[in-house]
Coordinates of C-alpha atoms and ligand atoms in Angstrom, one line a residue:
M1182 CA 3.9 20.9 -28.3
T1183 CA 4.9 18.2 -26.2
T1184 CA 5.1 19.6 -22.3
M1185 CA 7.8 17.1 -20.1
L1186 CA 7.2 16.2 -16.4
N1187 CA 9.7 14.6 -14.1
G1188 CA 8.8 13.0 -10.9
I1189 CA 9.6 9.5 -9.4
A1190 CA 10.2 6.2 -10.9
A1191 CA 8.0 4.1 -9.0
S1192 CA 7.1 1.1 -10.7
N1193 CA 9.2 0.1 -13.7
G1194 CA 7.4 0.1 -17.4
I1195 CA 6.1 2.2 -20.4
A1196 CA 2.3 3.0 -20.6
I1197 CA 1.2 5.4 -23.3
A1198 CA -2.5 6.1 -23.3
K1199 CA -5.7 8.6 -22.3
A1200 CA -5.3 10.6 -19.3
Y1201 CA -7.9 9.9 -16.4
R1202 CA -7.8 12.7 -14.2
L1203 CA -9.6 11.0 -10.2
I1204 CA -9.9 14.1 -9.2
E1205 CA -12.1 15.7 -6.7
P1206 CA -14.8 17.8 -8.6
D1207 CA -15.8 20.9 -6.9
L1208 CA -18.8 20.8 -5.3
S1209 CA -19.0 24.6 -4.0
F1210 CA -22.8 26.1 -4.5
S1211 CA -24.0 29.0 -3.2
K1212 CA -27.6 28.9 -1.2
S1213 CA -30.7 30.6 -2.9
D1214 CA -34.4 30.8 -2.7
I1215 CA -36.3 28.7 -5.3
S1216 CA -39.9 30.0 -6.3
N1217 CA -41.2 26.9 -7.5
V1218 CA -40.8 23.7 -4.4
E1219 CA -42.4 20.7 -6.3
E1220 CA -39.9 21.6 -9.1
E1221 CA -37.3 21.7 -7.1
V1222 CA -38.2 18.7 -5.0
S1223 CA -38.7 16.8 -7.9
R1224 CA -34.8 18.0 -8.8
F1225 CA -33.7 16.2 -5.5
Q1226 CA -35.2 12.9 -6.7
K1227 CA -34.5 12.8 -9.6
A1228 CA -30.0 13.3 -8.4
V1229 CA -31.2 10.8 -5.6
E1230 CA -32.5 8.2 -8.4
T1231 CA -29.1 9.0 -11.3
S1232 CA -27.1 8.2 -7.3
K1233 CA -29.1 4.8 -7.1
T1234 CA -28.5 3.7 -10.2
E1235 CA -24.6 4.4 -9.9
L1236 CA -24.4 3.1 -7.5
Q1237 CA -26.0 -0.3 -8.4
A1238 CA -23.6 -0.7 -10.8
I1239 CA -20.7 -0.2 -8.9
R1240 CA -21.9 -2.4 -6.2
D1241 CA -22.3 -5.0 -9.3
K1242 CA -18.8 -4.5 -10.9
A1243 CA -17.3 -4.4 -7.8
N1244 CA -18.7 -7.5 -6.4
E1245 CA -17.3 -8.9 -9.8
E1246 CA -14.2 -7.7 -9.7
L1247 CA -13.7 -7.6 -5.6
G1248 CA -15.8 -10.0 -4.1
A1249 CA -18.6 -9.1 -1.7
D1250 CA -16.7 -7.5 1.3
K1251 CA -15.5 -4.8 -0.5
A1252 CA -19.1 -4.5 -2.5
A1253 CA -20.9 -4.0 0.5
I1254 CA -19.5 -0.3 0.9
F1255 CA -21.8 0.3 -1.6
E1256 CA -24.2 -1.2 -0.8
A1257 CA -24.4 0.3 2.6
H1258 CA -24.8 3.9 0.5
L1259 CA -27.5 2.7 -1.3
L1260 CA -29.3 1.8 2.1
V1261 CA -29.0 5.4 2.9
L1262 CA -30.4 6.6 -0.4
S1263 CA -33.8 4.8 0.6
D1264 CA -33.7 6.1 3.4
P1265 CA -37.2 8.1 4.0
E1266 CA -35.0 9.7 7.7
L1267 CA -32.9 11.3 5.9
L1268 CA -34.6 11.7 2.5
G1269 CA -38.1 13.2 4.6
P1270 CA -36.4 15.6 6.4
I1271 CA -34.3 17.1 3.5
E1272 CA -37.8 17.6 1.4
D1273 CA -39.4 18.6 4.0
K1274 CA -36.7 21.9 4.3
I1275 CA -36.9 22.4 0.0
K1276 CA -41.3 23.3 0.9
S1277 CA -40.7 24.9 4.5
E1278 CA -37.7 27.0 3.5
K1279 CA -38.3 26.9 0.5
V1280 CA -34.7 26.8 0.1
N1281 CA -32.3 25.3 -2.7
A1282 CA -32.1 21.3 -3.1
E1283 CA -28.5 21.2 -2.9
A1284 CA -28.6 23.8 0.6
A1285 CA -31.0 21.4 1.9
L1286 CA -29.2 18.2 1.1
K1287 CA -26.0 19.4 2.7
E1288 CA -27.5 20.9 6.2
V1289 CA -29.7 17.7 6.5
A1290 CA -26.8 15.5 5.9
D1291 CA -24.5 17.7 8.1
M1292 CA -26.8 17.6 11.0
F1293 CA -27.2 13.2 10.6
V1294 CA -23.0 13.0 10.4
T1295 CA -22.4 15.6 13.7
M1296 CA -24.8 13.7 15.5
F1297 CA -23.5 10.3 14.9
E1298 CA -20.4 10.9 15.0
S1299 CA -20.6 12.2 18.5
M1300 CA -21.2 9.0 19.5
D1301 CA -19.0 6.3 21.5
N1302 CA -20.4 3.6 18.7
E1303 CA -18.3 2.2 15.6
Y1304 CA -22.1 1.0 13.6
M1305 CA -23.2 4.9 14.3
K1306 CA -19.6 6.4 13.4
E1307 CA -19.2 3.8 10.0
R1308 CA -23.2 5.4 9.5
A1309 CA -21.5 8.9 9.5
A1310 CA -18.6 8.1 6.6
D1311 CA -22.1 6.2 4.4
I1312 CA -23.7 9.6 5.1
R1313 CA -20.7 12.0 4.2
D1314 CA -20.1 9.8 0.4
V1315 CA -23.2 9.5 -0.7
T1316 CA -24.1 13.4 0.3
K1317 CA -21.2 14.1 -2.2
R1318 CA -23.1 11.8 -5.3
V1319 CA -26.3 13.2 -4.7
L1320 CA -24.5 16.5 -4.7
A1321 CA -22.6 16.0 -7.8
H1322 CA -25.6 15.4 -9.9
L1323 CA -27.8 18.4 -9.2
L1324 CA -25.0 20.3 -9.8
G1325 CA -24.2 18.1 -13.3
V1326 CA -20.3 18.0 -11.8
Q1327 CA -19.1 13.9 -12.6
I1328 CA -17.3 11.9 -9.4
P1329 CA -14.5 10.2 -11.0
N1330 CA -14.3 5.9 -10.9
P1331 CA -11.8 4.2 -12.0
S1332 CA -13.3 0.6 -11.5
M1333 CA -16.1 1.7 -13.9
V1334 CA -13.6 2.5 -17.0
T1335 CA -14.3 0.6 -19.9
E1336 CA -11.7 1.9 -22.0
E1337 CA -7.5 1.3 -21.3
V1338 CA -5.6 4.9 -19.4
I1339 CA -3.9 6.4 -17.4
V1340 CA -4.8 7.7 -14.0
V1341 CA -3.8 11.2 -13.3
A1342 CA -4.2 11.9 -9.8
E1343 CA -3.1 14.4 -7.0
D1344 CA -2.1 11.3 -4.6
L1345 CA -3.8 7.7 -4.6
T1346 CA -4.5 6.0 -1.6
P1347 CA -3.3 2.5 -0.6
S1348 CA -7.3 1.9 -1.8
D1349 CA -8.1 3.5 -4.4
T1350 CA -4.4 1.9 -5.5
A1351 CA -6.0 -2.0 -5.0
Q1352 CA -9.6 0.0 -6.6
L1353 CA -7.8 0.2 -9.9
N1354 CA -8.6 -1.9 -12.7
R1355 CA -5.7 -3.5 -13.6
Q1356 CA -7.4 -4.6 -17.7
Y1357 CA -8.0 -0.9 -18.3
V1358 CA -5.2 1.4 -16.1
L1359 CA -2.5 1.0 -17.8
A1360 CA -0.6 3.0 -15.7
F1361 CA -0.2 6.3 -13.4
T1362 CA 1.2 9.4 -12.1
T1363 CA 0.6 11.8 -9.0
D1364 CA 1.5 15.3 -7.7
I1365 CA 2.8 14.1 -4.8
G1366 CA 4.5 11.0 -3.0
G1367 CA 7.5 9.6 -3.5
R1368 CA 9.0 5.8 -3.9
T1369 CA 7.9 4.5 -0.9
S1370 CA 4.7 5.4 -0.3
H1371 CA 2.6 3.3 -0.9
S1372 CA 1.1 3.9 -3.5
A1373 CA 4.2 3.5 -5.3
I1374 CA 4.2 -0.4 -3.9
M1375 CA 1.0 -1.6 -4.8
A1376 CA 2.0 0.2 -8.4
R1377 CA 5.1 -2.0 -8.2
S1378 CA 3.1 -5.5 -6.7
M1379 CA 0.1 -5.2 -9.8
E1380 CA 3.2 -4.6 -12.5
I1381 CA 1.7 -0.9 -13.4
P1382 CA 4.2 1.5 -14.4
A1383 CA 3.9 4.4 -12.2
V1384 CA 5.8 8.2 -12.1
V1385 CA 5.0 9.9 -8.7
G1386 CA 6.0 13.2 -6.9
T1387 CA 5.7 15.1 -10.2
K1388 CA 4.4 18.4 -8.8
E1389 CA 1.5 19.1 -11.4
A1390 CA 0.2 16.4 -12.9
T1391 CA -3.1 17.7 -11.9
A1392 CA -2.4 20.9 -13.4
S1393 CA -0.8 20.0 -16.4
I1394 CA -3.3 17.3 -17.7
Q1395 CA -6.6 17.2 -18.7
N1396 CA -8.8 14.4 -19.4
G1397 CA -8.2 12.6 -22.5
D1398 CA -5.1 14.1 -23.0
I1399 CA -2.5 11.1 -24.1
I1400 CA 0.3 10.9 -21.9
I1401 CA 3.2 8.8 -21.6
V1402 CA 4.3 7.9 -18.3
D1403 CA 7.7 6.4 -18.4
G1404 CA 8.1 4.6 -15.2
L1405 CA 11.5 4.0 -16.2
D1406 CA 13.2 7.2 -16.1
G1407 CA 10.1 9.3 -14.3
Q1408 CA 9.3 11.2 -17.2
V1409 CA 5.7 11.8 -18.4
H1410 CA 4.8 13.6 -21.7
I1411 CA 2.1 15.3 -22.3
N1412 CA 0.3 15.2 -25.7
P1413 CA 3.5 14.3 -27.5
T1414 CA 4.2 14.3 -30.9
P1415 CA 4.0 10.8 -33.5
E1416 CA 8.1 11.0 -32.9
L1417 CA 8.4 11.1 -29.8
I1418 CA 5.6 8.0 -29.5
A1419 CA 7.1 5.5 -31.7
E1420 CA 10.3 6.3 -29.8
Y1421 CA 8.8 5.0 -26.7
K1422 CA 7.2 2.3 -28.9
E1423 CA 10.8 1.3 -29.0
K1424 CA 11.8 1.6 -25.6
A1425 CA 9.3 -0.1 -24.1
A1426 CA 9.6 -3.1 -26.3
A1427 CA 13.7 -2.9 -25.9
Y1428 CA 12.3 -3.3 -21.7
E1429 CA 10.5 -6.2 -22.7
Q1430 CA 13.2 -7.7 -24.7
Q1431 CA 15.1 -7.2 -21.8
K1432 CA 12.9 -8.6 -19.5
A1433 CA 12.7 -11.9 -21.5
E1434 CA 16.3 -11.9 -21.3
W1435 CA 15.6 -12.1 -17.1
A1436 CA 13.1 -14.5 -17.5
K1437 CA 15.9 -17.3 -17.7
L1438 CA 16.4 -17.0 -14.5
I1439 CA 12.8 -17.8 -13.4
N1440 CA 14.2 -21.4 -12.1
E1441 CA 17.3 -20.6 -10.7
K1442 CA 18.4 -20.1 -7.6
T1443 CA 20.0 -16.8 -6.3
V1444 CA 23.8 -17.5 -6.5
S1445 CA 26.8 -14.8 -6.6
K1446 CA 29.4 -15.4 -8.6
D1447 CA 31.6 -16.8 -6.1
G1448 CA 28.8 -18.7 -4.6
H1449 CA 27.4 -17.0 -2.1
H1450 CA 23.7 -18.3 -1.9
V1451 CA 21.0 -15.4 -0.8
E1452 CA 17.4 -15.8 -0.6
L1453 CA 15.3 -13.6 -3.0
V1454 CA 11.3 -13.1 -1.9
A1455 CA 8.7 -10.8 -3.0
N1456 CA 6.2 -8.1 -0.9
I1457 CA 2.6 -9.2 -1.6
G1458 CA -0.4 -7.0 -0.7
T1459 CA -2.9 -10.1 -1.6
P1460 CA -3.0 -13.5 -2.2
K1461 CA -4.4 -12.3 -5.8
D1462 CA -0.2 -11.4 -6.2
V1463 CA 0.8 -14.4 -5.3
K1464 CA 0.6 -15.5 -9.3
G1465 CA 3.8 -12.8 -9.7
V1466 CA 5.5 -14.1 -7.1
I1467 CA 5.4 -17.4 -9.0
D1468 CA 5.8 -16.1 -12.0
N1469 CA 9.2 -14.5 -11.4
G1470 CA 10.7 -16.6 -9.4
G1471 CA 10.2 -15.8 -6.2
E1472 CA 12.0 -17.7 -3.6
G1473 CA 9.1 -17.6 -1.3
V1474 CA 7.1 -13.9 0.7
G1475 CA 9.1 -11.9 3.1
L1476 CA 6.1 -10.0 3.7
Y1477 CA 3.1 -9.9 3.3
R1478 CA 1.6 -6.4 3.8
T1479 CA -2.2 -7.9 5.6
E1480 CA -3.1 -4.2 6.2
F1481 CA -5.1 -4.2 2.7
L1482 CA -7.3 -7.2 3.9
Y1483 CA -8.3 -4.6 6.1
M1484 CA -8.8 -1.8 3.8
G1485 CA -11.2 -1.1 1.1
R1486 CA -14.1 -1.7 3.5
D1487 CA -16.3 -0.6 6.2
S1488 CA -15.8 -3.4 8.9
F1489 CA -13.4 -5.9 10.3
P1490 CA -12.5 -8.8 7.9
T1491 CA -14.2 -11.8 10.2
E1492 CA -11.5 -15.1 11.7
E1493 CA -12.7 -16.9 8.8
E1494 CA -11.8 -14.6 6.0
Q1495 CA -8.8 -14.1 6.8
F1496 CA -7.8 -17.3 7.4
E1497 CA -9.1 -18.2 4.2
S1498 CA -6.6 -15.5 2.8
Y1499 CA -3.6 -16.4 4.6
K1500 CA -4.4 -20.3 3.8
A1501 CA -4.7 -19.0 -0.3
V1502 CA -1.0 -18.0 0.0
L1503 CA 0.7 -20.3 2.1
E1504 CA -1.1 -23.2 -0.4
G1505 CA -0.1 -20.4 -3.5
L1506 CA 4.0 -20.8 -2.1
E1507 CA 4.2 -24.4 -1.9
G1508 CA 6.0 -24.7 0.9
K1509 CA 8.8 -22.2 0.5
P1510 CA 8.4 -19.8 3.5
V1511 CA 5.8 -17.0 3.9
V1512 CA 6.6 -14.2 6.3
V1513 CA 2.9 -12.5 7.0
R1514 CA 3.2 -9.2 9.3
T1515 CA 0.5 -8.8 11.4
L1516 CA -1.3 -5.5 11.0
D1517 CA 0.2 -2.5 10.4
I1518 CA -2.3 0.1 10.5
G1519 CA -1.3 4.1 10.8
G1520 CA 0.8 6.6 9.3
D1521 CA -0.7 6.8 6.0
K1522 CA -2.7 3.4 6.1
E1523 CA -6.5 4.2 7.5
L1524 CA -9.6 2.6 8.2
P1525 CA -12.7 4.2 8.2
Y1526 CA -14.2 1.8 10.5
L1527 CA -11.7 2.3 13.3
S1528 CA -12.2 5.6 14.4
L1529 CA -8.8 6.8 15.8
P1530 CA -8.4 10.0 16.7
H1531 CA -6.9 13.0 14.6
E1532 CA -2.7 12.5 15.2
M1533 CA -0.5 15.4 14.7
N1534 CA 2.3 12.8 14.2
P1535 CA 0.6 9.8 13.3
F1536 CA 3.8 8.6 11.6
L1537 CA 5.1 8.6 15.6
G1538 CA 2.2 7.5 16.9
F1539 CA -0.8 5.3 18.0
R1540 CA 0.0 3.0 15.2
A1541 CA 1.4 -0.6 14.0
I1542 CA 2.1 -3.0 16.7
R1543 CA 1.3 0.1 19.2
L1544 CA -2.5 -0.3 18.3
C1545 CA -2.5 -3.8 18.4
L1546 CA -1.8 -4.7 21.7
E1547 CA -4.4 -2.2 22.7
E1548 CA -6.8 -3.5 20.7
Q1549 CA -6.8 -7.1 21.5
D1550 CA -9.5 -8.6 20.6
M1551 CA -8.7 -7.2 16.8
F1552 CA -4.7 -8.7 17.1
R1553 CA -6.6 -11.9 19.0
T1554 CA -8.7 -12.7 15.6
Q1555 CA -5.5 -12.2 13.2
L1556 CA -3.5 -14.4 15.2
R1557 CA -5.9 -17.4 15.1
A1558 CA -6.9 -16.9 11.7
L1559 CA -2.6 -17.0 11.3
L1560 CA -1.9 -19.9 13.1
R1561 CA -4.9 -22.0 11.7
A1562 CA -3.0 -21.1 8.5
S1563 CA -0.6 -22.4 9.7
A1564 CA -1.2 -25.9 9.0
Y1565 CA -1.2 -25.3 5.3
G1566 CA 2.3 -23.9 4.2
N1567 CA 5.7 -22.7 6.0
L1568 CA 4.3 -19.5 8.0
K1569 CA 6.3 -17.0 9.8
I1570 CA 5.1 -13.9 11.8
M1571 CA 5.9 -11.0 12.3
F1572 CA 5.3 -8.1 14.3
P1573 CA 5.7 -4.3 12.8
M1574 CA 7.0 -1.5 14.0
I1575 CA 8.7 -3.3 17.4
A1576 CA 10.6 0.1 19.6
T1577 CA 11.1 -1.9 23.1
L1578 CA 11.8 -5.6 23.8
G1579 CA 8.6 -5.4 26.3
E1580 CA 6.6 -5.1 23.0
F1581 CA 8.0 -7.9 21.5
R1582 CA 7.8 -10.2 24.5
E1583 CA 3.9 -8.9 25.0
A1584 CA 3.1 -10.1 21.7
K1585 CA 5.1 -13.0 21.2
G1586 CA 3.0 -14.1 24.5
I1587 CA -0.6 -12.8 23.3
L1588 CA 0.5 -15.6 20.2
L1589 CA 1.3 -18.4 22.6
E1590 CA -1.5 -18.2 24.6
E1591 CA -3.9 -18.2 21.0
K1592 CA -2.0 -20.9 20.4
A1593 CA -2.7 -22.8 23.4
K1594 CA -5.7 -22.2 23.6
L1595 CA -6.7 -23.7 19.9
V1596 CA -4.1 -26.4 20.2
E1597 CA -6.5 -27.8 23.4
A1598 CA -9.4 -27.3 20.8
G1599 CA -7.8 -29.6 18.9
V1600 CA -7.1 -27.4 16.0
K1601 CA -4.4 -28.4 14.0
V1602 CA -1.1 -25.8 14.3
S1603 CA 2.4 -25.7 13.0
D1604 CA 4.7 -26.9 15.6
D1605 CA 7.3 -24.1 14.2
I1606 CA 6.9 -21.2 13.5
E1607 CA 9.2 -18.8 13.7
V1608 CA 8.6 -15.6 14.8
G1609 CA 10.4 -12.5 14.6
I1610 CA 10.3 -9.0 14.3
M1611 CA 10.4 -5.8 11.3
V1612 CA 13.6 -3.4 12.4
E1613 CA 12.0 -0.1 11.5
I1614 CA 13.3 1.7 14.5
P1615 CA 16.6 3.3 15.3
S1616 CA 16.4 1.8 19.1
T1617 CA 15.7 -1.3 17.7
A1618 CA 18.3 -1.6 15.4
V1619 CA 20.8 -0.2 17.6
M1620 CA 19.6 -2.9 20.6
A1621 CA 19.5 -5.7 17.8
D1622 CA 22.0 -8.3 20.5
L1623 CA 19.5 -8.2 22.6
F1624 CA 16.8 -8.5 20.5
A1625 CA 18.8 -11.2 18.4
T1626 CA 18.7 -13.7 21.7
E1627 CA 14.7 -13.7 21.6
V1628 CA 13.5 -13.2 18.6
D1629 CA 13.8 -15.9 15.3
F1630 CA 14.5 -13.5 12.8
F1631 CA 15.1 -9.9 11.8
S1632 CA 13.7 -8.2 8.9
I1633 CA 15.0 -4.7 8.4
G1634 CA 12.0 -2.5 7.2
T1635 CA 14.0 0.8 6.0
N1636 CA 11.2 2.2 4.6
D1637 CA 10.8 3.2 7.9
L1638 CA 14.1 2.7 8.9
I1639 CA 15.2 5.7 6.9
Q1640 CA 12.6 7.7 7.9
Y1641 CA 12.6 7.3 11.3
T1642 CA 16.6 7.6 11.6
M1643 CA 17.0 10.5 9.1
A1644 CA 13.9 12.6 10.4
A1645 CA 12.1 12.8 6.9
D1646 CA 9.0 11.9 5.8
R1647 CA 8.6 9.2 3.4
M1648 CA 6.0 10.8 1.8
N1649 CA 6.9 14.5 2.0
E1650 CA 8.6 14.6 -1.5
R1651 CA 10.4 18.1 -0.7
I1652 CA 12.7 16.4 2.3
S1653 CA 12.7 13.6 -0.2
Y1654 CA 16.6 14.9 -0.5
L1655 CA 17.0 13.5 3.3
Y1656 CA 16.1 10.2 2.2
Q1657 CA 18.9 8.4 2.2
P1658 CA 19.5 4.8 1.8
Y1659 CA 23.0 4.7 0.8
N1660 CA 23.9 7.0 3.5
P1661 CA 26.6 5.3 6.4
A1662 CA 24.3 5.9 8.8
I1663 CA 21.6 3.6 7.7
L1664 CA 24.4 1.4 6.7
R1665 CA 25.6 1.2 10.0
L1666 CA 22.5 0.2 11.4
V1667 CA 21.5 -2.3 9.2
K1668 CA 25.3 -4.1 9.6
N1669 CA 24.4 -3.9 13.1
V1670 CA 21.7 -5.8 13.0
V1671 CA 23.1 -8.5 10.2
D1672 CA 25.8 -8.9 12.5
A1673 CA 24.0 -9.5 15.6
A1674 CA 22.0 -12.1 14.0
H1675 CA 24.4 -14.1 12.8
K1676 CA 26.5 -14.3 16.3
E1677 CA 23.2 -15.7 18.3
G1678 CA 22.7 -18.5 14.8
K1679 CA 19.5 -16.1 13.3
W1680 CA 18.9 -15.3 9.6
A1681 CA 18.5 -11.4 9.0
G1682 CA 16.3 -9.9 5.5
M1683 CA 15.1 -6.7 4.9
C1684 CA 11.9 -6.0 3.2
G1685 CA 12.4 -2.5 2.4
E1686 CA 12.1 -1.2 -0.8
M1687 CA 15.9 -0.9 -0.6
A1688 CA 16.3 -5.0 -0.7
G1689 CA 15.3 -4.2 -4.3
D1690 CA 17.3 -1.1 -5.2
E1691 CA 20.4 -1.7 -7.7
I1692 CA 22.9 0.2 -5.7
A1693 CA 22.3 -1.2 -2.1
I1694 CA 22.1 -5.2 -3.2
P1695 CA 25.6 -5.0 -3.8
L1696 CA 26.5 -3.5 -0.3
L1697 CA 23.3 -5.6 1.2
L1698 CA 25.3 -8.8 -0.2
G1699 CA 28.9 -7.6 1.3
L1700 CA 27.2 -6.8 4.5
G1701 CA 25.9 -10.3 4.6
L1702 CA 22.3 -9.8 4.0
D1703 CA 20.3 -13.1 3.9
E1704 CA 16.9 -12.7 2.5
F1705 CA 16.0 -9.7 0.1
S1706 CA 12.3 -9.2 -0.2
M1707 CA 11.3 -6.7 -3.1
S1708 CA 8.2 -6.3 -5.3
A1709 CA 8.3 -9.1 -7.0
T1710 CA 8.2 -7.5 -11.0
S1711 CA 12.2 -7.1 -9.3
I1712 CA 13.7 -10.5 -7.9
L1713 CA 14.8 -11.7 -11.7
K1714 CA 16.7 -8.2 -12.3
A1715 CA 18.3 -8.4 -8.8
R1716 CA 19.4 -12.4 -9.5
S1717 CA 20.5 -11.3 -13.1
L1718 CA 22.5 -8.7 -10.9
I1719 CA 23.6 -10.6 -8.2
S1720 CA 24.9 -13.7 -10.5
R1721 CA 27.5 -11.0 -11.6
L1722 CA 28.7 -9.7 -7.7
S1723 CA 31.5 -11.5 -6.0
K1724 CA 30.5 -11.7 -2.2
E1725 CA 34.2 -11.3 -1.5
E1726 CA 34.4 -7.8 -2.7
M1727 CA 31.1 -6.6 -1.8
E1728 CA 32.4 -7.6 1.6
G1729 CA 35.3 -4.8 0.5
L1730 CA 33.4 -2.5 -1.0
A1731 CA 30.5 -2.4 1.7
A1732 CA 33.6 -2.4 4.8
K1733 CA 34.8 1.1 2.7
A1734 CA 31.6 2.6 2.4
L1735 CA 30.5 2.0 5.9
N1736 CA 33.3 4.8 6.5
M1737 CA 32.5 7.5 3.8
K1738 CA 31.1 10.4 4.5
T1739 CA 28.3 11.3 2.8
N1740 CA 25.5 8.7 0.9
D1741 CA 26.4 10.2 -2.4
E1742 CA 30.3 8.9 -1.8
V1743 CA 28.8 5.8 -1.5
L1744 CA 26.7 5.8 -4.6
E1745 CA 29.5 6.9 -6.4
A1746 CA 31.6 3.9 -5.2
V1747 CA 28.9 1.1 -6.2
K1748 CA 28.4 3.3 -9.4
A1749 CA 32.5 2.4 -9.9
A1750 CA 33.0 -0.5 -8.9
V1751 CA 29.9 -2.4 -10.5
E1752 CA 29.8 -0.4 -13.6
Q1753 CA 33.4 -2.9 -14.0
K1754 CA 31.4 -6.5 -14.2
Ligands
PEP2963 C1 9.4 -0.9 5.9 O1 8.5 0.6 7.0 O2 10.8 -0.7 5.6 C2 7.6 -2.2 5.5 C3 8.2 -2.7 4.9 O3 7.0 -1.6 6.0 P1 5.8 -0.4 5.3 O4 6.8 0.1 3.8 O5 4.7 -1.3 5.3 O6 5.4 0.7 6.4
MG2964 MG1 7.1 -0.5 7.8

């Protein structure tokens, strides 16, 4: 019998394959006395050896596919597993206290973790994280349970998880992972955003994928309509193969627009650009006819590793993107860490409200070494293309002035040292905090451009966590409150002769696009895979008519009223 789960269509496309559960295994055990000490020590040593072999294989694979920086994490884990200062006390404990290896391992490891974590030293805190990870692996081997590792799969699978962190998502092997589905998350959670940039179908927020799907079940992930089918009948599989083929055909139609400009029916031009997370995504931008990059989320460069990227590494990545875009505009966002994006090696205190906390520009203005390193790398890379820099989460003009001041200081130092830096780098901000949207007229006199980050702007305006599917009904992009803020920003920019873009997911949303065109948005930045579809839609719309529609929408009372009005207006096209 087929079971169906409904979720949120997070990334387009259809995939049919075996399920691969990416779930933390149950590592509970009870402490017990043992009689044969030698046997227990040797059982422990065997678990350590098996873990080492496994880690070596993972390290080599990471080295090959993700690069030496990502592989360094596993190298550090291997070092822990060879450290007599850790292994010795565990074996001693088994011998002297006659306890099982699981208990000895856990107690000794916990002691080191507590000790290292309490030190005011970044390096030791990183070691604590390594020990915790390694302990889990050895414990799993002692208990005979498997720790899933999607980077090691060698057949086509669909990943099933409760949630995927951005770094889990970054480590998925695109060759074998055909799609994923999760219990929690929404369209703007970062795993969903990454799925779109990796071009793999995804359905998130199903609530019960992990409870209903077993390893090896055949599943269908329908990222077009947000459904997951478990163990489908052959008839249903055939039906979905047809649906997938029809989607491919539709994509082939859109592909005809690849070298075209984006122009409305009445001749108004807008820029359709892409959101990217790594230099690897540049190919997708070109292949999908992107006119540039509207948001390069540089935080992914800092994630999935165990220390900061150096200035040189960053410079290479930024240069690669700028060169890859061959003079087309590339808007790079400075580090936006915090919220759901954590850096294990930057151990920040736990916060009650991380989305409202010490993050993004707030963190960068305080951790200035880190910020300045990134700015220098960007400034040096500016000689290789058309770079624009934007600061995330700006809430006050004071923050913008301080950030820009630091940028100018670094630029002056580089110029004095004879380093080539472009002379016309536009400097703008993301508008994702309501205070900034309201004060856009004042910001517009100082910034070169705005890019509206609706993913956060909607969550802050509606006070509705973008990650929480229970309150997703409040996450309302078409609510007139949001549209009025967008209008305020666009009008303010134009009054000062500046441009206004949008890099939140709303910019690629079929219902929002007609409204945004009508509101006068200049640049739409979206996942690369949405560009051609959006170009096709805009070519069928008249800007003048959409201005009328947007004007009416601004005075409507609800999100749904706007939604229905847009549907009715666009259906006739
Ligand atoms: C946004 O908030 O709209 C945005 C683009 O930034 P992020 O999704 O990375 O928070
Ligand atoms: Mg944001």
